[in-house]
PDB file of C-alpha atoms in Angstrom:
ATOM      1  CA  UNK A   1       0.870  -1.601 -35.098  1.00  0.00           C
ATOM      2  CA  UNK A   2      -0.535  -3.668 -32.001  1.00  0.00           C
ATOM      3  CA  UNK A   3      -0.609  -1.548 -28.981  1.00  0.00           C
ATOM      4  CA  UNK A   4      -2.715   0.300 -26.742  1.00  0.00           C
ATOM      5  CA  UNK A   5      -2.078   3.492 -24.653  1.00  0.00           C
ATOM      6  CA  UNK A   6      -3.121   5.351 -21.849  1.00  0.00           C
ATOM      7  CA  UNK A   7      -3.537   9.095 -21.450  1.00  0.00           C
ATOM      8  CA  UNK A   8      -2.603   9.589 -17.741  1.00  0.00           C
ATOM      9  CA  UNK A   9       0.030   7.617 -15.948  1.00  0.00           C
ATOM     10  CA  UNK A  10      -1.757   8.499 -12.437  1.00  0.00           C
ATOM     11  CA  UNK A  11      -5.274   9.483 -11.369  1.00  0.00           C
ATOM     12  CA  UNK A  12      -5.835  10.901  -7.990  1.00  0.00           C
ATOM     13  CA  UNK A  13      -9.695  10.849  -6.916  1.00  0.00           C
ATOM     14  CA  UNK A  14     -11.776  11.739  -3.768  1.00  0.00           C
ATOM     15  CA  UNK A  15     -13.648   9.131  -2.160  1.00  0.00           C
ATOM     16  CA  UNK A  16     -17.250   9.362  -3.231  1.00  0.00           C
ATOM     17  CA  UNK A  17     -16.161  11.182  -6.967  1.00  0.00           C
ATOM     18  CA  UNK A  18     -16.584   9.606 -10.104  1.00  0.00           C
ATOM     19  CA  UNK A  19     -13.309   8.479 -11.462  1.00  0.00           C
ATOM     20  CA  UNK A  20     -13.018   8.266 -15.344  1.00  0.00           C
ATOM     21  CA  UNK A  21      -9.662   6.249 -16.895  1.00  0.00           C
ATOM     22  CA  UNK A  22      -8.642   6.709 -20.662  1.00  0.00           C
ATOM     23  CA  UNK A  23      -6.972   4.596 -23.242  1.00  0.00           C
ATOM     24  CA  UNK A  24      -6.301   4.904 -26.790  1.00  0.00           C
ATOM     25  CA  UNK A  25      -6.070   1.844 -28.933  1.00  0.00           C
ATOM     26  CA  UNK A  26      -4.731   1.544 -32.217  1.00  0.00           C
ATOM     27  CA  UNK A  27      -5.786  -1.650 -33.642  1.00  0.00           C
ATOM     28  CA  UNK A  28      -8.552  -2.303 -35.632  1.00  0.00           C
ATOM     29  CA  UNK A  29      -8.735  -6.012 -36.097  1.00  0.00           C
ATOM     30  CA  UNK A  30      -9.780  -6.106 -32.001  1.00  0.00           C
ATOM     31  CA  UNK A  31     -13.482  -7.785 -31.164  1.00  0.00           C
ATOM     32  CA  UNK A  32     -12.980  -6.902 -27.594  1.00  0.00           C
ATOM     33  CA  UNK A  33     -11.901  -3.908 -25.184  1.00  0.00           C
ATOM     34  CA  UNK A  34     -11.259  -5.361 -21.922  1.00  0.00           C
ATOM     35  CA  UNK A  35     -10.354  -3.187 -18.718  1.00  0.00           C
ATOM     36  CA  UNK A  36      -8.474  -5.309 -15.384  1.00  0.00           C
ATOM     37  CA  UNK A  37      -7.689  -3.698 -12.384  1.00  0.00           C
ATOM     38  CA  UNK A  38      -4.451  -5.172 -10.592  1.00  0.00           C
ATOM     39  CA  UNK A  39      -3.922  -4.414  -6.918  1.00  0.00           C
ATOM     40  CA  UNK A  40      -0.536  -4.023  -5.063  1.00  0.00           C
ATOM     41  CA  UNK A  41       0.584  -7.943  -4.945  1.00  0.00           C
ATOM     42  CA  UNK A  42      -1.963  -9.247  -6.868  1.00  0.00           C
ATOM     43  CA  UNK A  43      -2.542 -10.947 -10.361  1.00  0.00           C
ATOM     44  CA  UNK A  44      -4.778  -8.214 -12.658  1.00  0.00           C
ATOM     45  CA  UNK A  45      -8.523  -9.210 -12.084  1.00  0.00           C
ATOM     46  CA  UNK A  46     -11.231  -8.702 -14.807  1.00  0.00           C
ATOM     47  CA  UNK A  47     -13.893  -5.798 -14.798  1.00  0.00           C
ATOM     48  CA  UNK A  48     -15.552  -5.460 -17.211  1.00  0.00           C
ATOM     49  CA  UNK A  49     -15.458  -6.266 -21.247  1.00  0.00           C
ATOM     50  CA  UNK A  50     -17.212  -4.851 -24.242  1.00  0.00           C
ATOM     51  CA  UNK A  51     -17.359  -5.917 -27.874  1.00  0.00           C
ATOM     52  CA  UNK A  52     -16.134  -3.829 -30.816  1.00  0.00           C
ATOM     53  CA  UNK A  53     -19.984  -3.175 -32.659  1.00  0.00           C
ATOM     54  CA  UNK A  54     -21.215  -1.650 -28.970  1.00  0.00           C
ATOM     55  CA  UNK A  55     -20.469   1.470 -27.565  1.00  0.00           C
ATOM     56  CA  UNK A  56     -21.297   0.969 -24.051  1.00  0.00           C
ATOM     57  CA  UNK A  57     -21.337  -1.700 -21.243  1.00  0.00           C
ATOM     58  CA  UNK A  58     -22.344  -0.847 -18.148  1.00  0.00           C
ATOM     59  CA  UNK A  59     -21.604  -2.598 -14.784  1.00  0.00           C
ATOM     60  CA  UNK A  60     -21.849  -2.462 -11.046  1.00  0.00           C
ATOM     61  CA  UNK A  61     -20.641   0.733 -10.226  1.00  0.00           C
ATOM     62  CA  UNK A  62     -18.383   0.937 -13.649  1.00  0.00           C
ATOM     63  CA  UNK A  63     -19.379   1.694 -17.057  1.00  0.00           C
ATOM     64  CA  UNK A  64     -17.325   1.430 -20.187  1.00  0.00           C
ATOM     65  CA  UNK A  65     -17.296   3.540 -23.467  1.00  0.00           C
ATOM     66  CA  UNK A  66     -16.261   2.833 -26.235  1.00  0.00           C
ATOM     67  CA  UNK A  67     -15.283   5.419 -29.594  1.00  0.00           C
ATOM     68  CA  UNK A  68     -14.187   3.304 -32.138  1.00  0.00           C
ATOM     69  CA  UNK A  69     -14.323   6.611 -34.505  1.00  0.00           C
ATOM     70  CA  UNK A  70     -11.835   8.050 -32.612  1.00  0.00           C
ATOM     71  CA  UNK A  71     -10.672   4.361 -31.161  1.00  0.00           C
ATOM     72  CA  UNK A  72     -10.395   5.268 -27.741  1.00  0.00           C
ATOM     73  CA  UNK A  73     -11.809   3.501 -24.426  1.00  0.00           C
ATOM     74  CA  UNK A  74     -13.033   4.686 -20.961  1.00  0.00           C
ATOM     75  CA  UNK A  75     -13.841   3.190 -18.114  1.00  0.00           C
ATOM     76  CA  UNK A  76     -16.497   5.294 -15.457  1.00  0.00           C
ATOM     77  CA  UNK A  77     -16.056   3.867 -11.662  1.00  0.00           C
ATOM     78  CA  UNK A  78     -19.342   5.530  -9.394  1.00  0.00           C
ATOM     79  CA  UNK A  79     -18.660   6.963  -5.982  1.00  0.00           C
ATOM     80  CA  UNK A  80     -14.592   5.981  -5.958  1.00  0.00           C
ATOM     81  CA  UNK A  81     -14.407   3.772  -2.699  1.00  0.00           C
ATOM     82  CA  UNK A  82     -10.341   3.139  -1.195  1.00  0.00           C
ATOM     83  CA  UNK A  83     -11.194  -0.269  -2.324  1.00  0.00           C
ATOM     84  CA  UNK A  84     -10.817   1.132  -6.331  1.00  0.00           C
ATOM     85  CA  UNK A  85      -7.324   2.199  -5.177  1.00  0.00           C
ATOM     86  CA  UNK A  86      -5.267   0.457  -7.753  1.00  0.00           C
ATOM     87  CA  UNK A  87      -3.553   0.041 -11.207  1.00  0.00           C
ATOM     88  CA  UNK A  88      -6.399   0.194 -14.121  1.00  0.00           C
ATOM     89  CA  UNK A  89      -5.379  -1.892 -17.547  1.00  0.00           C
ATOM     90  CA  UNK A  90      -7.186  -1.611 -20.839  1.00  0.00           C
ATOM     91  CA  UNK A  91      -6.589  -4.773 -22.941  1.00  0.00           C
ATOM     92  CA  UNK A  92      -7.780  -5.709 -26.520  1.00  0.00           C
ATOM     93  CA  UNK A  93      -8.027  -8.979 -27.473  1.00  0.00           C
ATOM     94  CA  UNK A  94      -6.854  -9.545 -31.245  1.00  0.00           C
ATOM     95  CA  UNK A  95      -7.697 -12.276 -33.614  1.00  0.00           C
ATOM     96  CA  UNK A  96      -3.918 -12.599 -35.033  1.00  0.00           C
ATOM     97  CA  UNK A  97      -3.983 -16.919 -36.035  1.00  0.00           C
ATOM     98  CA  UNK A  98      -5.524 -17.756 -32.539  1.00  0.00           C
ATOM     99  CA  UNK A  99      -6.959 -14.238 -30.142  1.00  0.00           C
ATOM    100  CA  UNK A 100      -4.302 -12.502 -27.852  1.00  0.00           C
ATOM    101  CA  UNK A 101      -4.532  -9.859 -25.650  1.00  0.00           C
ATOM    102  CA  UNK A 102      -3.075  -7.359 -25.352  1.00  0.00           C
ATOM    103  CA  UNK A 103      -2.653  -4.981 -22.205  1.00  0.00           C
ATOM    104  CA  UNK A 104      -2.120  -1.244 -22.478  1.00  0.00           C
ATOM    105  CA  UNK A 105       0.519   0.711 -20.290  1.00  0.00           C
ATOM    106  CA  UNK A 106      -1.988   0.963 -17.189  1.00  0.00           C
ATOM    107  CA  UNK A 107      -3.100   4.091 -14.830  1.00  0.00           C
ATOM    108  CA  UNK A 108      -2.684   4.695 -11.377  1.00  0.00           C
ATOM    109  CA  UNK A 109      -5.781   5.670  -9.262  1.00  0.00           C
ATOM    110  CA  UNK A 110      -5.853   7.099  -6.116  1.00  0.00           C
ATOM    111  CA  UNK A 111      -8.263   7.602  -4.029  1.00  0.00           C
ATOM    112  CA  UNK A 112      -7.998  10.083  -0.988  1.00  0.00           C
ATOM    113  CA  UNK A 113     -10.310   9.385   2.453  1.00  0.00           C
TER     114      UNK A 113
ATOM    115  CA  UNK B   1     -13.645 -22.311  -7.414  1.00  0.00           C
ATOM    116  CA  UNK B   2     -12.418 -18.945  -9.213  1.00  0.00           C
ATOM    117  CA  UNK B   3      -8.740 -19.487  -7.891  1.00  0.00           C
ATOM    118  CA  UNK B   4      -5.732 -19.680 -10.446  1.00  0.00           C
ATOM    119  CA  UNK B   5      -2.821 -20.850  -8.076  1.00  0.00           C
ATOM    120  CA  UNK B   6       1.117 -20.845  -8.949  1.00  0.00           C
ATOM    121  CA  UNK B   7       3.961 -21.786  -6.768  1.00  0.00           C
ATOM    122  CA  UNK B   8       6.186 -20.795  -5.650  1.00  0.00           C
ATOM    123  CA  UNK B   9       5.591 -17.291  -4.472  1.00  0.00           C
ATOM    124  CA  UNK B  10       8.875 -16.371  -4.625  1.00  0.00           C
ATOM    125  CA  UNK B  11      12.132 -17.459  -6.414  1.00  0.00           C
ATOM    126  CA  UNK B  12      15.476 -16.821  -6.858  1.00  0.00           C
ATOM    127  CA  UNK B  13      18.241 -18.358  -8.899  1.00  0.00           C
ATOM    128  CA  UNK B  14      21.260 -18.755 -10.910  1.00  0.00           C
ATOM    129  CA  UNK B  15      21.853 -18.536 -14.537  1.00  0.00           C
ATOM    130  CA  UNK B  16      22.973 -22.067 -14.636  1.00  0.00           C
ATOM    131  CA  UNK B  17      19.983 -23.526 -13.049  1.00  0.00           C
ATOM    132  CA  UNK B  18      16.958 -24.939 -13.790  1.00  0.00           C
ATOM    133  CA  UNK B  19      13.559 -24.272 -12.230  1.00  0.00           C
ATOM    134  CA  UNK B  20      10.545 -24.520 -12.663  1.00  0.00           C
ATOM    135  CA  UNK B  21       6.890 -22.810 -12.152  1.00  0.00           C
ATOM    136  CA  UNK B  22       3.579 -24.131 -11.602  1.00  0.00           C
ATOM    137  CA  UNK B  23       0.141 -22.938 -12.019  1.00  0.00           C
ATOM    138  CA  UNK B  24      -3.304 -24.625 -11.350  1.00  0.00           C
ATOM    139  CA  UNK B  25      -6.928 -23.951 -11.667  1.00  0.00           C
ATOM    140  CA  UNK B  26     -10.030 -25.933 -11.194  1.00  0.00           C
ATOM    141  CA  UNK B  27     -12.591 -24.072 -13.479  1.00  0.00           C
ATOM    142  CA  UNK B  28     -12.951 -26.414 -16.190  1.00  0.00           C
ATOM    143  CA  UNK B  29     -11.361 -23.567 -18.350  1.00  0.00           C
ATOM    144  CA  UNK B  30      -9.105 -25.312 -21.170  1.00  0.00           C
ATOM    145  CA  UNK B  31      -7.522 -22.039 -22.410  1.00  0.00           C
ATOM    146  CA  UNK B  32      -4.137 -21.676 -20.236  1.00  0.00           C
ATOM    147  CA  UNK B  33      -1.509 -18.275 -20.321  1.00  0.00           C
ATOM    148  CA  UNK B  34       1.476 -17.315 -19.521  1.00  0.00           C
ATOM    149  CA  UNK B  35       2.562 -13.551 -18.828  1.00  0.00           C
ATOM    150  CA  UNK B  36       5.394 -11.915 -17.964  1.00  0.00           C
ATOM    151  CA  UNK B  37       5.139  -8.640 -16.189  1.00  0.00           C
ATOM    152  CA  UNK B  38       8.333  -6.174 -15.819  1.00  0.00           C
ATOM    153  CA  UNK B  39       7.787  -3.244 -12.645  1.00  0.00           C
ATOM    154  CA  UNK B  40       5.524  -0.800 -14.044  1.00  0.00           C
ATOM    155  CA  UNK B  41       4.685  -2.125 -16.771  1.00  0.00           C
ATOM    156  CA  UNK B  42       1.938  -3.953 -18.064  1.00  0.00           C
ATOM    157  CA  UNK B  43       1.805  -7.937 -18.287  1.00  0.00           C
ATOM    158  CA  UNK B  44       2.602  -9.248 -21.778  1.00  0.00           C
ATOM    159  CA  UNK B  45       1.632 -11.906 -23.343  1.00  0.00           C
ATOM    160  CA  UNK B  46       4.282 -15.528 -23.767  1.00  0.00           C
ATOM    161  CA  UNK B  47       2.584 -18.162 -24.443  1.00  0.00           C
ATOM    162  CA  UNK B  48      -1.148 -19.484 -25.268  1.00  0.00           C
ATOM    163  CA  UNK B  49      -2.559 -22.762 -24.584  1.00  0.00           C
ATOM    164  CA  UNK B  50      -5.783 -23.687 -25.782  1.00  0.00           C
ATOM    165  CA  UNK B  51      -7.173 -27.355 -24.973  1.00  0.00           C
ATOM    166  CA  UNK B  52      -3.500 -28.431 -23.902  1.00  0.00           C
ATOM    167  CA  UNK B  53      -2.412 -27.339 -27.187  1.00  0.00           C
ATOM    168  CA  UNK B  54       0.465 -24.784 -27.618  1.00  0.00           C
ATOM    169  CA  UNK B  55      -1.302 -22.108 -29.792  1.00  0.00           C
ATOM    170  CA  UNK B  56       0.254 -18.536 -29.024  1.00  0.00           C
ATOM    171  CA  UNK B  57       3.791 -18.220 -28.809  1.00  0.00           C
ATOM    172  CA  UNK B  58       5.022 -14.909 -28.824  1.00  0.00           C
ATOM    173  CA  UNK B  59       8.514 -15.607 -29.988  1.00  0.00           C
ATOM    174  CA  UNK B  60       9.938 -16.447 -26.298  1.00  0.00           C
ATOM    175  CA  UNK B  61      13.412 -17.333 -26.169  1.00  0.00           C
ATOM    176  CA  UNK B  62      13.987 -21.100 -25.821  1.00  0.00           C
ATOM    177  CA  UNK B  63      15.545 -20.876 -22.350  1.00  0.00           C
ATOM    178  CA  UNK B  64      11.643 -20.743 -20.996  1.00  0.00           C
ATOM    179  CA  UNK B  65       9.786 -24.230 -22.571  1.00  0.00           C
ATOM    180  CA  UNK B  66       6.073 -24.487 -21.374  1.00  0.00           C
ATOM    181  CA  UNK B  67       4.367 -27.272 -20.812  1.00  0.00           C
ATOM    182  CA  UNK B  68       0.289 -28.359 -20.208  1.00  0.00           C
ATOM    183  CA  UNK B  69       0.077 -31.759 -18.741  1.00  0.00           C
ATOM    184  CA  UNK B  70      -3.644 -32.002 -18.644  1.00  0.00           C
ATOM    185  CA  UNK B  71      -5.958 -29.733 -18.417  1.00  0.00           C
ATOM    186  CA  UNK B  72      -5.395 -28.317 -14.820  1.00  0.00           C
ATOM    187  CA  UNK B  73      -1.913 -27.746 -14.893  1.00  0.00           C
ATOM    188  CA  UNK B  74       0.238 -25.214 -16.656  1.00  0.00           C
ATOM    189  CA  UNK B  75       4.357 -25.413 -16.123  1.00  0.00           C
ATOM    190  CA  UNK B  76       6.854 -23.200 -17.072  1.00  0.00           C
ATOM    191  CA  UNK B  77      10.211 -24.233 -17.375  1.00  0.00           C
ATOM    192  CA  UNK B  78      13.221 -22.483 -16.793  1.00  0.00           C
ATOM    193  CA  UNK B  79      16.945 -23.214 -17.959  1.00  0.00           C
ATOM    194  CA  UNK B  80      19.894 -21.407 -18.313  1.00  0.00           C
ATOM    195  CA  UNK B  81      17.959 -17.513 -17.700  1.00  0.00           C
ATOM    196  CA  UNK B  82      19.358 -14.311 -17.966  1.00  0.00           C
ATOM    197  CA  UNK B  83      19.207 -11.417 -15.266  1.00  0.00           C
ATOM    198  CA  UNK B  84      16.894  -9.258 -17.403  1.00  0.00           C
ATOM    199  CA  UNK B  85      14.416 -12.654 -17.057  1.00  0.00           C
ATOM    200  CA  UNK B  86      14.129 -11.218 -13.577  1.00  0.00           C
ATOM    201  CA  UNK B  87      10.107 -10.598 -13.159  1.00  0.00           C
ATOM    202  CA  UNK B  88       6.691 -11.377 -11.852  1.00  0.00           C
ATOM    203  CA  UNK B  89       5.438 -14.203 -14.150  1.00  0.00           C
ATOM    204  CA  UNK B  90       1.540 -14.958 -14.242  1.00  0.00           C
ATOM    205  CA  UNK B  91      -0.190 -17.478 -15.112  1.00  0.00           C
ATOM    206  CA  UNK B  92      -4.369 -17.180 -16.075  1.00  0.00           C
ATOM    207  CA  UNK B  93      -6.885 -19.168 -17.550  1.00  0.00           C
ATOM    208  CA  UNK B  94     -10.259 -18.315 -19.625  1.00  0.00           C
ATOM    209  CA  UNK B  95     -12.600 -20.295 -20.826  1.00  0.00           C
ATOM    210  CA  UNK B  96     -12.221 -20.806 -24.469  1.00  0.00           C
ATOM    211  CA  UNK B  97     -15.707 -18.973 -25.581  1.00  0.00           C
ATOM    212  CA  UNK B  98     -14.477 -16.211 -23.200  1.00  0.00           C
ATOM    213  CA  UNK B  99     -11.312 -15.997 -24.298  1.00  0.00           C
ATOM    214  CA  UNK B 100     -11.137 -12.234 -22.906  1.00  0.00           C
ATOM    215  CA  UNK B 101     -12.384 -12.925 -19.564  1.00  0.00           C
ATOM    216  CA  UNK B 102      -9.384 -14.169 -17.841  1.00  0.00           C
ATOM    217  CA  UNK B 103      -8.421 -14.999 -14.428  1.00  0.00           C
ATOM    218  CA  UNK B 104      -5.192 -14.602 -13.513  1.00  0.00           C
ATOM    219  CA  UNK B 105      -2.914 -16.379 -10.591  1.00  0.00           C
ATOM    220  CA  UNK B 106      -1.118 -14.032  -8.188  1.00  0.00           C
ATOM    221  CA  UNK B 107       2.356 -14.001  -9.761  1.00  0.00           C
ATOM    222  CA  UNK B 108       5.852 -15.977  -9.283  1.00  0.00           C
ATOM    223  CA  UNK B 109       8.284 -13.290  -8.457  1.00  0.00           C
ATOM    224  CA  UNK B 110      11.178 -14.509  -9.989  1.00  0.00           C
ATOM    225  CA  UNK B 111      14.893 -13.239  -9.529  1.00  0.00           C
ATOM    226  CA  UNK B 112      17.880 -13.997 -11.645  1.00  0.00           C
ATOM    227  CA  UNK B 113      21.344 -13.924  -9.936  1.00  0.00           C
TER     228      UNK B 113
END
Protein backbone atom coordinates (compact mmCIF):
# COMPACT_ATOMS: atom_id res chain seq x y z
CA UNK A 1 0.00 0.00 0.00
CA UNK A 2 0.94 3.87 0.00
CA UNK A 3 2.71 4.75 3.11
CA UNK A 4 5.90 5.54 4.55
CA UNK A 5 7.36 4.93 8.08
CA UNK A 6 9.78 5.97 10.42
CA UNK A 7 11.99 3.90 12.69
CA UNK A 8 12.30 6.19 15.78
CA UNK A 9 9.55 8.40 17.05
CA UNK A 10 12.31 10.72 18.87
CA UNK A 11 16.01 11.42 18.35
CA UNK A 12 17.95 13.10 21.03
CA UNK A 13 21.45 14.54 19.73
CA UNK A 14 24.38 16.63 21.18
CA UNK A 15 25.11 19.81 19.69
CA UNK A 16 28.03 19.43 17.34
CA UNK A 17 27.09 15.29 16.64
CA UNK A 18 25.98 14.05 13.52
CA UNK A 19 22.34 13.26 13.65
CA UNK A 20 21.09 10.46 11.24
CA UNK A 21 16.92 10.09 10.76
CA UNK A 22 15.39 6.83 9.19
CA UNK A 23 12.37 6.02 7.16
CA UNK A 24 11.11 3.08 5.46
CA UNK A 25 8.97 3.43 2.41
CA UNK A 26 6.92 0.98 0.86
CA UNK A 27 5.97 2.15 -2.47
CA UNK A 28 7.55 1.53 -5.50
CA UNK A 29 5.84 3.62 -8.09
CA UNK A 30 7.65 6.89 -6.11
CA UNK A 31 10.20 9.18 -8.45
CA UNK A 32 11.02 11.19 -5.44
CA UNK A 33 12.08 10.87 -1.61
CA UNK A 34 11.61 14.14 -0.11
CA UNK A 35 12.62 14.97 3.65
CA UNK A 36 10.80 18.54 5.42
CA UNK A 37 11.60 19.60 8.65
CA UNK A 38 8.57 21.39 10.52
CA UNK A 39 9.34 23.55 13.54
CA UNK A 40 7.08 24.15 16.64
CA UNK A 41 4.30 26.61 14.94
CA UNK A 42 5.40 26.42 11.67
CA UNK A 43 4.27 25.01 8.18
CA UNK A 44 6.93 21.88 7.25
CA UNK A 45 9.77 23.54 5.13
CA UNK A 46 11.68 21.60 2.37
CA UNK A 47 15.31 20.14 2.76
CA UNK A 48 16.32 18.38 0.62
CA UNK A 49 14.91 15.89 -2.34
CA UNK A 50 16.37 13.01 -4.25
CA UNK A 51 15.14 11.02 -7.23
CA UNK A 52 14.40 7.29 -7.21
CA UNK A 53 17.55 6.09 -9.91
CA UNK A 54 20.18 8.04 -7.32
CA UNK A 55 21.35 6.94 -4.20
CA UNK A 56 22.64 10.01 -2.72
CA UNK A 57 22.07 13.84 -2.58
CA UNK A 58 24.05 15.75 -0.64
CA UNK A 59 23.38 19.27 0.79
CA UNK A 60 24.53 22.01 3.09
CA UNK A 61 25.20 20.35 6.12
CA UNK A 62 22.58 17.32 5.23
CA UNK A 63 22.99 14.45 3.05
CA UNK A 64 20.38 11.97 1.97
CA UNK A 65 20.59 8.15 1.19
CA UNK A 66 18.73 6.39 -0.44
CA UNK A 67 18.33 2.06 -0.51
CA UNK A 68 15.80 1.37 -2.81
CA UNK A 69 16.93 -2.52 -2.39
CA UNK A 70 15.94 -2.44 0.91
CA UNK A 71 13.55 0.86 0.20
CA UNK A 72 14.54 2.77 3.02
CA UNK A 73 15.68 6.61 3.33
CA UNK A 74 18.09 8.61 5.59
CA UNK A 75 18.74 11.82 6.07
CA UNK A 76 22.61 12.85 7.65
CA UNK A 77 22.45 16.53 9.39
CA UNK A 78 26.56 17.65 10.15
CA UNK A 79 27.46 19.16 13.48
CA UNK A 80 23.54 19.18 14.96
CA UNK A 81 23.10 23.01 15.78
CA UNK A 82 19.70 23.90 18.39
CA UNK A 83 18.55 25.41 15.22
CA UNK A 84 17.95 21.46 13.74
CA UNK A 85 15.76 21.08 16.85
CA UNK A 86 12.59 19.97 15.24
CA UNK A 87 10.13 17.41 13.70
CA UNK A 88 11.93 15.58 10.53
CA UNK A 89 9.28 14.23 7.66
CA UNK A 90 10.18 11.88 4.86
CA UNK A 91 7.69 12.27 1.96
CA UNK A 92 7.42 10.40 -1.44
CA UNK A 93 5.86 11.85 -4.11
CA UNK A 94 3.71 9.23 -6.21
CA UNK A 95 2.58 9.37 -9.75
CA UNK A 96 -1.11 7.94 -8.93
CA UNK A 97 -3.33 10.01 -12.16
CA UNK A 98 -1.60 13.39 -11.25
CA UNK A 99 1.84 13.12 -8.37
CA UNK A 100 0.94 13.28 -4.57
CA UNK A 101 2.90 13.24 -1.73
CA UNK A 102 2.91 11.61 0.68
CA UNK A 103 4.41 12.34 4.28
CA UNK A 104 5.66 9.63 6.60
CA UNK A 105 4.86 9.57 10.46
CA UNK A 106 7.83 12.11 11.29
CA UNK A 107 10.81 12.01 14.07
CA UNK A 108 11.55 14.12 16.80
CA UNK A 109 15.13 15.54 17.14
CA UNK A 110 16.61 16.97 19.93
CA UNK A 111 19.38 18.57 20.32
CA UNK A 112 21.04 19.18 23.83
CA UNK A 113 23.48 22.56 24.41
CA UNK B 1 9.03 36.32 -2.33
CA UNK B 2 9.16 32.60 -0.84
CA UNK B 3 6.09 33.36 1.52
CA UNK B 4 2.84 31.12 1.32
CA UNK B 5 0.37 33.19 3.57
CA UNK B 6 -3.18 31.92 5.01
CA UNK B 7 -5.53 33.71 7.25
CA UNK B 8 -6.69 33.55 9.66
CA UNK B 9 -4.26 32.25 12.18
CA UNK B 10 -6.65 31.02 14.29
CA UNK B 11 -10.35 29.89 14.16
CA UNK B 12 -12.99 28.62 15.95
CA UNK B 13 -16.54 27.67 15.15
CA UNK B 14 -19.77 25.96 15.18
CA UNK B 15 -21.02 23.03 13.34
CA UNK B 16 -23.66 25.07 11.73
CA UNK B 17 -21.44 27.67 10.35
CA UNK B 18 -19.71 28.50 7.52
CA UNK B 19 -16.14 29.76 7.18
CA UNK B 20 -13.80 30.07 5.25
CA UNK B 21 -9.76 29.91 4.75
CA UNK B 22 -7.45 31.70 2.63
CA UNK B 23 -4.06 31.15 1.35
CA UNK B 24 -1.77 33.28 -0.97
CA UNK B 25 1.55 33.17 -2.59
CA UNK B 26 3.36 35.29 -5.04
CA UNK B 27 5.88 32.78 -6.65
CA UNK B 28 4.45 32.34 -9.92
CA UNK B 29 3.94 28.64 -8.77
CA UNK B 30 0.54 27.32 -10.44
CA UNK B 31 0.45 24.02 -8.47
CA UNK B 32 -1.75 24.88 -5.19
CA UNK B 33 -2.40 22.20 -1.89
CA UNK B 34 -4.29 21.70 0.68
CA UNK B 35 -3.27 19.61 3.91
CA UNK B 36 -4.71 18.75 6.85
CA UNK B 37 -2.53 17.98 9.78
CA UNK B 38 -3.99 16.15 13.09
CA UNK B 39 -1.40 16.70 16.55
CA UNK B 40 1.35 14.42 15.99
CA UNK B 41 0.80 13.39 13.07
CA UNK B 42 1.97 14.04 9.79
CA UNK B 43 0.15 16.48 7.21
CA UNK B 44 -1.97 14.61 4.65
CA UNK B 45 -2.76 15.32 1.60
CA UNK B 46 -6.83 16.95 0.51
CA UNK B 47 -6.79 18.42 -2.34
CA UNK B 48 -4.43 19.24 -5.53
CA UNK B 49 -4.62 22.10 -7.76
CA UNK B 50 -2.60 22.31 -10.69
CA UNK B 51 -2.96 25.52 -13.06
CA UNK B 52 -6.34 26.44 -11.19
CA UNK B 53 -7.52 23.11 -12.04
CA UNK B 54 -8.86 20.69 -9.34
CA UNK B 55 -6.60 17.61 -10.00
CA UNK B 56 -6.06 15.61 -6.60
CA UNK B 57 -8.86 15.02 -4.50
CA UNK B 58 -8.35 12.66 -1.92
CA UNK B 59 -11.92 11.71 -1.30
CA UNK B 60 -12.66 14.78 1.22
CA UNK B 61 -16.00 14.91 2.53
CA UNK B 62 -18.19 17.52 0.79
CA UNK B 63 -18.59 19.72 3.88
CA UNK B 64 -14.90 21.25 2.84
CA UNK B 65 -15.33 22.63 -1.16
CA UNK B 66 -12.02 24.26 -2.43
CA UNK B 67 -11.75 26.76 -4.60
CA UNK B 68 -8.66 28.55 -6.92
CA UNK B 69 -9.74 31.88 -8.14
CA UNK B 70 -6.67 32.69 -10.10
CA UNK B 71 -3.58 31.75 -9.77
CA UNK B 72 -2.55 33.42 -6.39
CA UNK B 73 -5.26 32.45 -4.34
CA UNK B 74 -6.30 29.16 -2.85
CA UNK B 75 -9.77 29.04 -0.57
CA UNK B 76 -11.07 26.51 1.42
CA UNK B 77 -14.48 26.43 2.30
CA UNK B 78 -16.08 25.26 5.22
CA UNK B 79 -19.86 24.28 5.94
CA UNK B 80 -21.59 22.39 8.28
CA UNK B 81 -17.97 20.62 10.01
CA UNK B 82 -17.70 18.12 12.45
CA UNK B 83 -15.58 18.27 15.79
CA UNK B 84 -13.09 15.64 14.57
CA UNK B 85 -12.51 18.49 11.52
CA UNK B 86 -10.77 20.19 14.41
CA UNK B 87 -6.96 20.73 13.01
CA UNK B 88 -4.12 22.74 11.65
CA UNK B 89 -4.93 23.06 7.89
CA UNK B 90 -2.00 24.09 5.42
CA UNK B 91 -1.92 25.35 2.51
CA UNK B 92 1.55 25.09 -0.02
CA UNK B 93 2.40 25.68 -3.40
CA UNK B 94 5.18 24.11 -5.89
CA UNK B 95 5.96 24.86 -9.00
CA UNK B 96 4.54 22.42 -11.39
CA UNK B 97 8.11 20.95 -12.75
CA UNK B 98 8.92 20.74 -8.99
CA UNK B 99 6.08 19.29 -7.96
CA UNK B 100 8.03 17.85 -4.76
CA UNK B 101 9.55 20.98 -3.71
CA UNK B 102 6.82 22.61 -1.86
CA UNK B 103 6.40 25.53 0.27
CA UNK B 104 4.06 25.45 2.70
CA UNK B 105 1.97 28.43 4.62
CA UNK B 106 2.12 28.41 8.42
CA UNK B 107 -1.19 26.68 9.21
CA UNK B 108 -4.98 27.77 10.09
CA UNK B 109 -5.59 26.26 13.43
CA UNK B 110 -8.98 25.46 13.20
CA UNK B 111 -11.43 24.40 16.12
CA UNK B 112 -14.82 22.85 15.85
CA UNK B 113 -17.33 23.54 18.71
Amino acid sequence: GESVGLHLPTLSVQEGDNSIINCAYSNSASDYFIWYKQESGKGPQFIIDIRSNMDKRQGQRVTVLLNKTVKHLSLQIAATQPGDSAVYFCAENIRTGGFKTIFGAGTRLFVKA
Amino acid sequence: DTEVTQTPKHLVMGMTNKKSLKCEQHMGHRAMYWYKQKAKKPPELMFVYSYEKLSINESVPSRFSPECPNSSLLNLHLHALQPEDSALYLCASSQVGRLYEQYFGPGTRLTVT
